[in-house]
PDB file of N, CA and C in Angstrom:
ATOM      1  N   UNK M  10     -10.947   7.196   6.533  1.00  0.00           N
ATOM      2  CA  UNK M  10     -11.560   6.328   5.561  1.00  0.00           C
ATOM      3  C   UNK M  10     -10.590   5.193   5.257  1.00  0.00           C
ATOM      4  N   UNK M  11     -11.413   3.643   5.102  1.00  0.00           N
ATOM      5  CA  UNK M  11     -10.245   2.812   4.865  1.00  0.00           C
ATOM      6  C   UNK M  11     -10.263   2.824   3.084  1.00  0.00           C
ATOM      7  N   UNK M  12      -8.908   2.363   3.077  1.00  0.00           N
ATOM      8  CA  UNK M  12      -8.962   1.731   1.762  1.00  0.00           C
ATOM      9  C   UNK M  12      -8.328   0.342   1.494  1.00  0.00           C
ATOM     10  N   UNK M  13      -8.806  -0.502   0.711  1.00  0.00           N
ATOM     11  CA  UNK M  13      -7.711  -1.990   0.512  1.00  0.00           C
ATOM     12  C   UNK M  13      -7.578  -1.535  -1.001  1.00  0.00           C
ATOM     13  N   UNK M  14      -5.883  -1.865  -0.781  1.00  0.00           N
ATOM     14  CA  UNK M  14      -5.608  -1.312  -2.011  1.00  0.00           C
ATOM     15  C   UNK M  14      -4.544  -3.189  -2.508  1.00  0.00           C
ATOM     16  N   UNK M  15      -4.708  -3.187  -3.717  1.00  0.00           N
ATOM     17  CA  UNK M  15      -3.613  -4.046  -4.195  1.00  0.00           C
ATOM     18  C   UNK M  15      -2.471  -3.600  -4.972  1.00  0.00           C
ATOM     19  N   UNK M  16      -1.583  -3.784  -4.365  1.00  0.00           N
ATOM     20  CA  UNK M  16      -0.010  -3.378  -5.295  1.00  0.00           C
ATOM     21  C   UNK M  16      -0.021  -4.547  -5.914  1.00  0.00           C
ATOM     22  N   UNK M  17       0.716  -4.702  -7.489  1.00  0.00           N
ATOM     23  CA  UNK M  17       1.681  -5.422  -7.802  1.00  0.00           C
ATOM     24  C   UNK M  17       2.621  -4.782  -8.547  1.00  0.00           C
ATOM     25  N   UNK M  18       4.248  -5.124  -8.282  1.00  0.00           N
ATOM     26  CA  UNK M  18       5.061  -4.698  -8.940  1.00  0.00           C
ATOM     27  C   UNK M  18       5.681  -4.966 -10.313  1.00  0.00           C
ATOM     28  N   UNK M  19       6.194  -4.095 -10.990  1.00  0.00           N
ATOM     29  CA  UNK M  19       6.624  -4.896 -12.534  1.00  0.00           C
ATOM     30  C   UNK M  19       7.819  -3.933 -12.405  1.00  0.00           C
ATOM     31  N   UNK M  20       8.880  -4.804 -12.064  1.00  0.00           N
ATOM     32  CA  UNK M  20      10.218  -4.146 -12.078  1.00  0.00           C
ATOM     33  C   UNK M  20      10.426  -3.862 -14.018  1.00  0.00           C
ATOM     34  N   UNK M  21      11.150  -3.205 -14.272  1.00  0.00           N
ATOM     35  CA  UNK M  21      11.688  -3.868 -15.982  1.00  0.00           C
ATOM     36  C   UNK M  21      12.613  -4.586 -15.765  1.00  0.00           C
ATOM     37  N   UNK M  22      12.966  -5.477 -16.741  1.00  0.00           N
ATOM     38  CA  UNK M  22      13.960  -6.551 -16.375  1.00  0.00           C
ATOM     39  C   UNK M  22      15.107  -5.876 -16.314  1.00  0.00           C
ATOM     40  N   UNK M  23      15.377  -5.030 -17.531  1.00  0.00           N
ATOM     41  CA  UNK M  23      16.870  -4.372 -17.416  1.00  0.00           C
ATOM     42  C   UNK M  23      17.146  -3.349 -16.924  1.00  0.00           C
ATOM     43  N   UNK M  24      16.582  -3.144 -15.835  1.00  0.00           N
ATOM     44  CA  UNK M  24      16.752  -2.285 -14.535  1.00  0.00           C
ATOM     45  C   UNK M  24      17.814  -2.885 -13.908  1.00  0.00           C
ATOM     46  N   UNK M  25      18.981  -2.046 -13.646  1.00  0.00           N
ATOM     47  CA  UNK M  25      20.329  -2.050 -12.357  1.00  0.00           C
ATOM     48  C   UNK M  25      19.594  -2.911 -11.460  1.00  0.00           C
ATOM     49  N   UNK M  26      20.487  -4.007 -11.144  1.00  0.00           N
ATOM     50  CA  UNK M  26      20.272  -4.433  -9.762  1.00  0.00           C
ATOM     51  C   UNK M  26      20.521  -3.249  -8.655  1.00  0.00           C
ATOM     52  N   UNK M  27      21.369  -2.308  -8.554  1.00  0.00           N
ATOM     53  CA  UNK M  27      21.669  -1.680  -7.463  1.00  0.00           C
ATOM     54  C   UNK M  27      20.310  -0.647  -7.360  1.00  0.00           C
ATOM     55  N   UNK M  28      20.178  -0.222  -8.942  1.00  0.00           N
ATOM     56  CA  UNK M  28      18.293   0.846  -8.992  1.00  0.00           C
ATOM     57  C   UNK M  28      17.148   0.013  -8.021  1.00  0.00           C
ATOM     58  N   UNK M  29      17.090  -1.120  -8.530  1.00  0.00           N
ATOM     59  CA  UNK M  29      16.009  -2.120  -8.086  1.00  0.00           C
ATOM     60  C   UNK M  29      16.307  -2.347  -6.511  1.00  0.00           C
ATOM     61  N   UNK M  30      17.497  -2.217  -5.864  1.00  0.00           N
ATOM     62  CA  UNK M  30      17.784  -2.124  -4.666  1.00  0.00           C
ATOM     63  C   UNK M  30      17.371  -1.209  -3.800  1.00  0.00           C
ATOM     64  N   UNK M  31      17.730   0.042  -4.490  1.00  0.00           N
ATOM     65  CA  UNK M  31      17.625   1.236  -3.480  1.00  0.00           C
ATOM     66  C   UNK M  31      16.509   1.249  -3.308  1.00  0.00           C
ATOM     67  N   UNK M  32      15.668   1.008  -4.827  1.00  0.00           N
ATOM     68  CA  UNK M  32      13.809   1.148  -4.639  1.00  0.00           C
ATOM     69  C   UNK M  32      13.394   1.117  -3.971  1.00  0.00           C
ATOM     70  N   UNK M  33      13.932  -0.254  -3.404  1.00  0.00           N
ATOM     71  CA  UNK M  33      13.244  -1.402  -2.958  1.00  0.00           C
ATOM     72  C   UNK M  33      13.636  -1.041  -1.203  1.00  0.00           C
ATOM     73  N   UNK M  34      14.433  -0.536  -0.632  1.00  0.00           N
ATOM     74  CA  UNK M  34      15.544  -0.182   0.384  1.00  0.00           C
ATOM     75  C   UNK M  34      14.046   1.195   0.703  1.00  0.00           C
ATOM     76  N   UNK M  35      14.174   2.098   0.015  1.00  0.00           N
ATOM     77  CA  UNK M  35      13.478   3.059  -0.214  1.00  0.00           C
ATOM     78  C   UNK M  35      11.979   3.162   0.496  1.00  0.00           C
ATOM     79  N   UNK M  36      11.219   2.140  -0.297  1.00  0.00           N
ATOM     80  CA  UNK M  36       9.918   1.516  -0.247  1.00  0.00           C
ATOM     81  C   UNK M  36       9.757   1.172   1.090  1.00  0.00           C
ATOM     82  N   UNK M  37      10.824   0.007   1.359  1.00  0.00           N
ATOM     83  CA  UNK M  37      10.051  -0.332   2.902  1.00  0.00           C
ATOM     84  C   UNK M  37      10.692   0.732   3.805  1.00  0.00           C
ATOM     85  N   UNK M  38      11.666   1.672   3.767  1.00  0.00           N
ATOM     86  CA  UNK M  38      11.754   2.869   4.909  1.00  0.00           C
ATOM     87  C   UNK M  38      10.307   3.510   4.366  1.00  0.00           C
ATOM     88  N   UNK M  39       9.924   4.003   3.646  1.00  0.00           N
ATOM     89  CA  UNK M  39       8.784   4.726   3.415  1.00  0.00           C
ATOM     90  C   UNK M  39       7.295   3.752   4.227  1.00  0.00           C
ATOM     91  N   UNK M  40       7.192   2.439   3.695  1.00  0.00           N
ATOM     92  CA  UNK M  40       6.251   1.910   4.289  1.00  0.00           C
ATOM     93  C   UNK M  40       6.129   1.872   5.831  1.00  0.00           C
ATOM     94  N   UNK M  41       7.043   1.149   5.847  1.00  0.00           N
ATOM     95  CA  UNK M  41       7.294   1.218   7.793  1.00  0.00           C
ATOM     96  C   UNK M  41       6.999   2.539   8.456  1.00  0.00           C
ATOM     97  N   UNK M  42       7.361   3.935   7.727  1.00  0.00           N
ATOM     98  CA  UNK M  42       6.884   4.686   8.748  1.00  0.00           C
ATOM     99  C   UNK M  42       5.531   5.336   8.237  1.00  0.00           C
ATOM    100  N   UNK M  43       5.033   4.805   7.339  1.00  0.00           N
ATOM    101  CA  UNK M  43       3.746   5.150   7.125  1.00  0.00           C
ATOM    102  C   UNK M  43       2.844   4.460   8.224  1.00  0.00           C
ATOM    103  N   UNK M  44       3.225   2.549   8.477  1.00  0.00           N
ATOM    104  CA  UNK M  44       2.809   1.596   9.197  1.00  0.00           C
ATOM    105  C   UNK M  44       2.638   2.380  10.613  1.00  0.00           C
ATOM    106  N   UNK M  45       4.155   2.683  11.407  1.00  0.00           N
ATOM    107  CA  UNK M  45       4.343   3.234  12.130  1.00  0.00           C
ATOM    108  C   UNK M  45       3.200   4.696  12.894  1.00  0.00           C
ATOM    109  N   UNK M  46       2.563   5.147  11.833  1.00  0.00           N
ATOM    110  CA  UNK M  46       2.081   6.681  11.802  1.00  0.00           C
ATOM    111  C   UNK M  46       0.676   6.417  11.660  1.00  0.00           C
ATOM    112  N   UNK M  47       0.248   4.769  11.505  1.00  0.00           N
ATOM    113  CA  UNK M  47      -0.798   4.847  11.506  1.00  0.00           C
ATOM    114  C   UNK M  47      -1.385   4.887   9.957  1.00  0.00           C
ATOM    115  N   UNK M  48      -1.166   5.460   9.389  1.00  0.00           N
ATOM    116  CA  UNK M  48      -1.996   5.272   7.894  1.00  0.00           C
ATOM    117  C   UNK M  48      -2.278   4.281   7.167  1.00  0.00           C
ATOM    118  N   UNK M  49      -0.656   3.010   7.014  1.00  0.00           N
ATOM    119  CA  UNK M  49      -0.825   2.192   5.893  1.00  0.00           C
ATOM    120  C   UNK M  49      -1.040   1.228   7.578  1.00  0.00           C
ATOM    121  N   UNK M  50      -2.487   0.718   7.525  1.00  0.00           N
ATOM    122  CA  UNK M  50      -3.171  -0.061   8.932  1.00  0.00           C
ATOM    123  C   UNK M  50      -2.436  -1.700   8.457  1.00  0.00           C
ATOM    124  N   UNK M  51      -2.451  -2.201   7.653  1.00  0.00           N
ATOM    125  CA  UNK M  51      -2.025  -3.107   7.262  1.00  0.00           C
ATOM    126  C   UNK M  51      -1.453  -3.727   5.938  1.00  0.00           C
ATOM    127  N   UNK M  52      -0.223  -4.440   6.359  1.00  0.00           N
ATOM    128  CA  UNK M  52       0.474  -5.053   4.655  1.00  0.00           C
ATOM    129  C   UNK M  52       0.575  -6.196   4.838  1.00  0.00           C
ATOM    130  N   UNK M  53       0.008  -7.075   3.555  1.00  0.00           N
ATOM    131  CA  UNK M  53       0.482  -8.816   3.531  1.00  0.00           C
ATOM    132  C   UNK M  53       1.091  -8.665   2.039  1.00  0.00           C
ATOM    133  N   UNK M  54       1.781 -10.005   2.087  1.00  0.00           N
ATOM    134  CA  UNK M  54       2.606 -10.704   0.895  1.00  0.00           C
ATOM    135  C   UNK M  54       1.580 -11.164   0.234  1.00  0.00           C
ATOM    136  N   UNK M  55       1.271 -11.110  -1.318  1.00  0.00           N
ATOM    137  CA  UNK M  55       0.471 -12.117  -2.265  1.00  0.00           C
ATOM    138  C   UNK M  55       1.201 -13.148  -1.956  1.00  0.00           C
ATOM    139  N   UNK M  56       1.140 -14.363  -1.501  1.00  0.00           N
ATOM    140  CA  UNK M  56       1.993 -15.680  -1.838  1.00  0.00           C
ATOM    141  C   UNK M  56       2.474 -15.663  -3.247  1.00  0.00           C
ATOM    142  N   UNK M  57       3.594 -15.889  -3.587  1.00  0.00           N
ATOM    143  CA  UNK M  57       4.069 -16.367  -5.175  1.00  0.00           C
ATOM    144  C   UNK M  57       3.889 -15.040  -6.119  1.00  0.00           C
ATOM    145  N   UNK M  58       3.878 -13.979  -5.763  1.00  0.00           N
ATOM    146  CA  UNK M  58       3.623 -12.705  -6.105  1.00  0.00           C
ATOM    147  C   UNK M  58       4.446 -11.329  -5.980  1.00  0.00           C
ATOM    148  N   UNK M  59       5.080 -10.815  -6.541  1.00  0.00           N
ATOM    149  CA  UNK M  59       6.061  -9.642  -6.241  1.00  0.00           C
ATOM    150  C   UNK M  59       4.670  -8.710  -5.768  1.00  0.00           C
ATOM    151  N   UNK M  60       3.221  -9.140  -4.698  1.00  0.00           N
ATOM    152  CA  UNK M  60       2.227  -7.883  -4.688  1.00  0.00           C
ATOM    153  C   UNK M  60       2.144  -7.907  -3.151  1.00  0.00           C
ATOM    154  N   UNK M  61       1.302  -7.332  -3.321  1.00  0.00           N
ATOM    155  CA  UNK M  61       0.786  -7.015  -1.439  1.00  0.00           C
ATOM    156  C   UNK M  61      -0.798  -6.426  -1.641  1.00  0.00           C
ATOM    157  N   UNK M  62      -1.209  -6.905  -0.488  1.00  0.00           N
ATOM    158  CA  UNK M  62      -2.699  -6.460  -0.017  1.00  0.00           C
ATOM    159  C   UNK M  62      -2.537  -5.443   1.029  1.00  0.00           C
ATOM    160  N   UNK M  63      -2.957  -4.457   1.083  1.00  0.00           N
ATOM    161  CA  UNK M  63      -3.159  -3.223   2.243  1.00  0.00           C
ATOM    162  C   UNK M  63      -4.227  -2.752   2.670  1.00  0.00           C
ATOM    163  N   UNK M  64      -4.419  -2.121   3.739  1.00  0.00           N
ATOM    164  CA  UNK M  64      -5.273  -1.189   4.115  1.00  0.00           C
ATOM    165  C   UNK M  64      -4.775   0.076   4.497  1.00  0.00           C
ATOM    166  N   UNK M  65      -5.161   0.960   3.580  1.00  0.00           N
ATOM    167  CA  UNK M  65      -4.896   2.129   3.992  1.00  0.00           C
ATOM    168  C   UNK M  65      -6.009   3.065   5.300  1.00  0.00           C
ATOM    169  N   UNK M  66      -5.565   3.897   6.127  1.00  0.00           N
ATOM    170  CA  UNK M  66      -6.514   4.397   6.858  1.00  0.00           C
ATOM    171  C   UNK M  66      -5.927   6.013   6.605  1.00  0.00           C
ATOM    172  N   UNK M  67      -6.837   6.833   5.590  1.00  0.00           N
ATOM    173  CA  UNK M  67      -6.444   8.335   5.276  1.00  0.00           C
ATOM    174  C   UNK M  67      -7.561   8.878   5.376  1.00  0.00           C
ATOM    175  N   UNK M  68      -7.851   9.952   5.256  1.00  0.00           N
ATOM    176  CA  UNK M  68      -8.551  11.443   5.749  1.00  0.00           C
ATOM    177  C   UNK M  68     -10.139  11.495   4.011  1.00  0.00           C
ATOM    178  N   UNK M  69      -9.289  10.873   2.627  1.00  0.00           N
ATOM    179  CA  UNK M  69     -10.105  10.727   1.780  1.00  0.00           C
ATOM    180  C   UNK M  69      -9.266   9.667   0.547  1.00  0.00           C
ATOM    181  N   UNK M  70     -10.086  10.021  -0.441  1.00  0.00           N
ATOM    182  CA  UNK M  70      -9.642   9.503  -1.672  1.00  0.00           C
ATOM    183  C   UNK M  70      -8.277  10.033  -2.171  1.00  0.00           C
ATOM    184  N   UNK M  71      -8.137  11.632  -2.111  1.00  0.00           N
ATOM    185  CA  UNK M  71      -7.767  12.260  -2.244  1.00  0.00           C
ATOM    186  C   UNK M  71      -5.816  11.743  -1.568  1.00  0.00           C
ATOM    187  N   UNK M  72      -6.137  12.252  -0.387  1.00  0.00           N
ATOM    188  CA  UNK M  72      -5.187  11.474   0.816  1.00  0.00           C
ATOM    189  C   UNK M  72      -4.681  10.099   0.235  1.00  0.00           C
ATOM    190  N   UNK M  73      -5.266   9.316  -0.195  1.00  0.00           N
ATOM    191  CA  UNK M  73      -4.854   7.701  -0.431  1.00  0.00           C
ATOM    192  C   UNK M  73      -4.117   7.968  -2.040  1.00  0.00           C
ATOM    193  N   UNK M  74      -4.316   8.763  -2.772  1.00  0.00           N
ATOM    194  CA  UNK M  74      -3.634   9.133  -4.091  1.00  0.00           C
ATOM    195  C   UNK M  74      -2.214   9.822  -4.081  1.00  0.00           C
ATOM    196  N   UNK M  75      -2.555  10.894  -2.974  1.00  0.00           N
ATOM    197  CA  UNK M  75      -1.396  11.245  -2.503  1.00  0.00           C
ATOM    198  C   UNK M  75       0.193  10.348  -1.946  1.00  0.00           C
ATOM    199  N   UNK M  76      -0.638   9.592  -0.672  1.00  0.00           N
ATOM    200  CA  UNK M  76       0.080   8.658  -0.297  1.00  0.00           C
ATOM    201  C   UNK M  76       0.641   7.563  -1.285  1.00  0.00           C
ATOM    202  N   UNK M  77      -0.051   7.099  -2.520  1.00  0.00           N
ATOM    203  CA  UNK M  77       0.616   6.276  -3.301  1.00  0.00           C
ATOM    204  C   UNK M  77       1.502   7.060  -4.287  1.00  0.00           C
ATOM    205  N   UNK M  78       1.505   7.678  -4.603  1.00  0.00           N
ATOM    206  CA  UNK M  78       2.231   8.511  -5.707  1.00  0.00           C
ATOM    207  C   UNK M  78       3.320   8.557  -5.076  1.00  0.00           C
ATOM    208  N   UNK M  79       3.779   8.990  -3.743  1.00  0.00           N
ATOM    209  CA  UNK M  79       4.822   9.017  -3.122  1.00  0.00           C
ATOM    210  C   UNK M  79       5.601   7.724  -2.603  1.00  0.00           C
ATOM    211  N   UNK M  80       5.355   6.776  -3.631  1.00  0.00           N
ATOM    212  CA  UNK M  80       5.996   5.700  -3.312  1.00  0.00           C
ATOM    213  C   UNK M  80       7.052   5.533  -3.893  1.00  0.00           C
ATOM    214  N   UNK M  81       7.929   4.907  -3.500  1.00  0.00           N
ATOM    215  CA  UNK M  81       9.357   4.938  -4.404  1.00  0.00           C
ATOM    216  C   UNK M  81       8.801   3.643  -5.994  1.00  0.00           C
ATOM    217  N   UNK M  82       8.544   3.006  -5.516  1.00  0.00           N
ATOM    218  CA  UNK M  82       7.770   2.151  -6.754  1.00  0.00           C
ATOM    219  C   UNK M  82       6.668   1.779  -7.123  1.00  0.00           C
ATOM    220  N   UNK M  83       6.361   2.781  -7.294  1.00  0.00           N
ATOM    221  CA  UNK M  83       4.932   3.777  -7.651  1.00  0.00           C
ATOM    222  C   UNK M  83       4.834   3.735  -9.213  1.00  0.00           C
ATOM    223  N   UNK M  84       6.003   3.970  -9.755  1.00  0.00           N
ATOM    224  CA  UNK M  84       5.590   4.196 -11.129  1.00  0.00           C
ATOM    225  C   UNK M  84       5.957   2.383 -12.038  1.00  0.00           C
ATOM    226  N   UNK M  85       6.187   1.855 -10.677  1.00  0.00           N
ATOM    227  CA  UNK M  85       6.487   0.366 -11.336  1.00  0.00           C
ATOM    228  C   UNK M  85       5.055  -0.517 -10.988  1.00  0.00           C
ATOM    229  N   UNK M  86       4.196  -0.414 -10.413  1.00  0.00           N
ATOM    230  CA  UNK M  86       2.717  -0.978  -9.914  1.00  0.00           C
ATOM    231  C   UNK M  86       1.695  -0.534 -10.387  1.00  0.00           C
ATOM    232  N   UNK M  87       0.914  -1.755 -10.337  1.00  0.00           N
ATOM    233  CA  UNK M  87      -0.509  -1.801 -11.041  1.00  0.00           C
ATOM    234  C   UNK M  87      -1.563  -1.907  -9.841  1.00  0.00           C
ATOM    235  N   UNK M  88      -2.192  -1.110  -9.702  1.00  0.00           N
ATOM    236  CA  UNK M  88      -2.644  -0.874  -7.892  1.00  0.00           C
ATOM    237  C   UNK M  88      -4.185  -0.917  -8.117  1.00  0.00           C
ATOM    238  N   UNK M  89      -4.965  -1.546  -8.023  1.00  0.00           N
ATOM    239  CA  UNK M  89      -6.558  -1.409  -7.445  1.00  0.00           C
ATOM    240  C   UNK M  89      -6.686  -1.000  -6.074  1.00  0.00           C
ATOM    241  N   UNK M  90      -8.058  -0.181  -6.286  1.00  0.00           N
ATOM    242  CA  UNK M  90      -7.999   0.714  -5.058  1.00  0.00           C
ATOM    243  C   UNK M  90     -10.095   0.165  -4.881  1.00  0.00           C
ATOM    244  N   UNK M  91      -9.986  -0.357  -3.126  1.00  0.00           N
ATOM    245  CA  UNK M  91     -11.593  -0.487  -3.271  1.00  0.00           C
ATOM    246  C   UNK M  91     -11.572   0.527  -1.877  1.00  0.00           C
ATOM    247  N   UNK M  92     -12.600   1.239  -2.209  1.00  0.00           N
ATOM    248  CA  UNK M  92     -13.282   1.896  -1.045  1.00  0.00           C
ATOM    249  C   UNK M  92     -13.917   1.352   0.452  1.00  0.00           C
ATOM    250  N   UNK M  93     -13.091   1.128   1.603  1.00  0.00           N
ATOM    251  CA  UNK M  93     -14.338   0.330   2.623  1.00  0.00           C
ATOM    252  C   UNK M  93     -14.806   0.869   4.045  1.00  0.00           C
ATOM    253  N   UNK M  94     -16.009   0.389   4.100  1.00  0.00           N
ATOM    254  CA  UNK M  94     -16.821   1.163   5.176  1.00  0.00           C
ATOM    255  C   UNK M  94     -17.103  -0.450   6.189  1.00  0.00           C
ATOM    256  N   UNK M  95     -17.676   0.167   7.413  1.00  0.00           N
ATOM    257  CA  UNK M  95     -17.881  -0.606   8.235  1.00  0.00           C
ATOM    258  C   UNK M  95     -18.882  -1.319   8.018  1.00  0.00           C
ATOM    259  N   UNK M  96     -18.899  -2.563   8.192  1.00  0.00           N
ATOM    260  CA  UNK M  96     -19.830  -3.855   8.263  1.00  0.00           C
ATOM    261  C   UNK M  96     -21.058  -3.578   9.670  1.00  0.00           C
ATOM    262  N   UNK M  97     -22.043  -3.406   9.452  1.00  0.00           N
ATOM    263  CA  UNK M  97     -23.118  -3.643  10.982  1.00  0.00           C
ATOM    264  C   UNK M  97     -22.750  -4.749  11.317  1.00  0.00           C
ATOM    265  N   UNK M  98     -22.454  -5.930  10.675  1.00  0.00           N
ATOM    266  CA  UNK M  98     -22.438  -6.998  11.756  1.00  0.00           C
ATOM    267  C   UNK M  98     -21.177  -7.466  12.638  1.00  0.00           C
ATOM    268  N   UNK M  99     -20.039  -6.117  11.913  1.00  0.00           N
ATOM    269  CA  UNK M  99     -18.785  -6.452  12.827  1.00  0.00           C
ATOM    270  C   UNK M  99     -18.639  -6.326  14.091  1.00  0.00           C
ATOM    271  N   UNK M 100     -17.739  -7.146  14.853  1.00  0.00           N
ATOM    272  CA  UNK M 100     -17.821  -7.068  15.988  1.00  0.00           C
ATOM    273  C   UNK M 100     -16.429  -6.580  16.642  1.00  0.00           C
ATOM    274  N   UNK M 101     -15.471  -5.646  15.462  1.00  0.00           N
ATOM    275  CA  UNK M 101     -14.362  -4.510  16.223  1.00  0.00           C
ATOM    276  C   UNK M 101     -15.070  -3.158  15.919  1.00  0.00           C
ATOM    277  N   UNK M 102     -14.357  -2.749  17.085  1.00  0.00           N
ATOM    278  CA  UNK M 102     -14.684  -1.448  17.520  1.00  0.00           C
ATOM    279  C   UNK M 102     -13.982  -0.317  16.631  1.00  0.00           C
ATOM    280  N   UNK M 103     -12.899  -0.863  16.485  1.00  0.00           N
ATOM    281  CA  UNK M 103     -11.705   0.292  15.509  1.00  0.00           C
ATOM    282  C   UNK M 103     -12.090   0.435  14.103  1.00  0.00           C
ATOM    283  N   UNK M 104     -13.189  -0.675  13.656  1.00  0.00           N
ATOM    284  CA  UNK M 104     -13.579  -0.576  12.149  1.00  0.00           C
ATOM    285  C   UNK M 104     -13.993   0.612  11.832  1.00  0.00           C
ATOM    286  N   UNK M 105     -13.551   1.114  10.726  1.00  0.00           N
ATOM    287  CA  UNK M 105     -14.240   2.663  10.286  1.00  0.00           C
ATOM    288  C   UNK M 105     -15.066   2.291   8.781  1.00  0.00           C
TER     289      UNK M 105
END
């Protein structure tokens, strides 16, 4: 099942630079091998935005809750989550 999910982050300001580092160090080893494994199908930059747009590709709802909770800055994001199914009039094959 896909999902497009939106992150945005809200560091606190008086968070350690070195905390806000590792997070952050943390986050993209975690993302990349999610990328890697197939699940998180795609990540972009909001322009002008500490956010990102994704697609998740997991097993359910369930699965996609899981996978975010286990984020290293998880408890710093404000995340919308939309549910998506395939378009009839698309014309890829990999769409689910």
């Amino acid at each position: 099942m896909l999902f497009h999910v939106r992150m945005t982050v809200k560091l606190p300001t008086d968070m350690p630079a070195e905390q806000a580092a590792s997070l952050k160090a943390e986050e993209k080893a975690l993302a990349q091998q999610l990328q890697q494994e197939g699940t998180w199908r795609h990540l972009w930059r909001i322009a002008g935005l500490y956010a990102n747009v994704s697609i998740f590709d997991v097993p359910d709802a369930q699965a996609l809750h899981d996978t975010l909770m286990q984020l290293p800055l998880y408890p710093y994001m404000d995340i919308e989550v939309m549910a998506m199914c395939r378009h009839p009039s698309s014309i890829h094959d990999d769409d689910r």
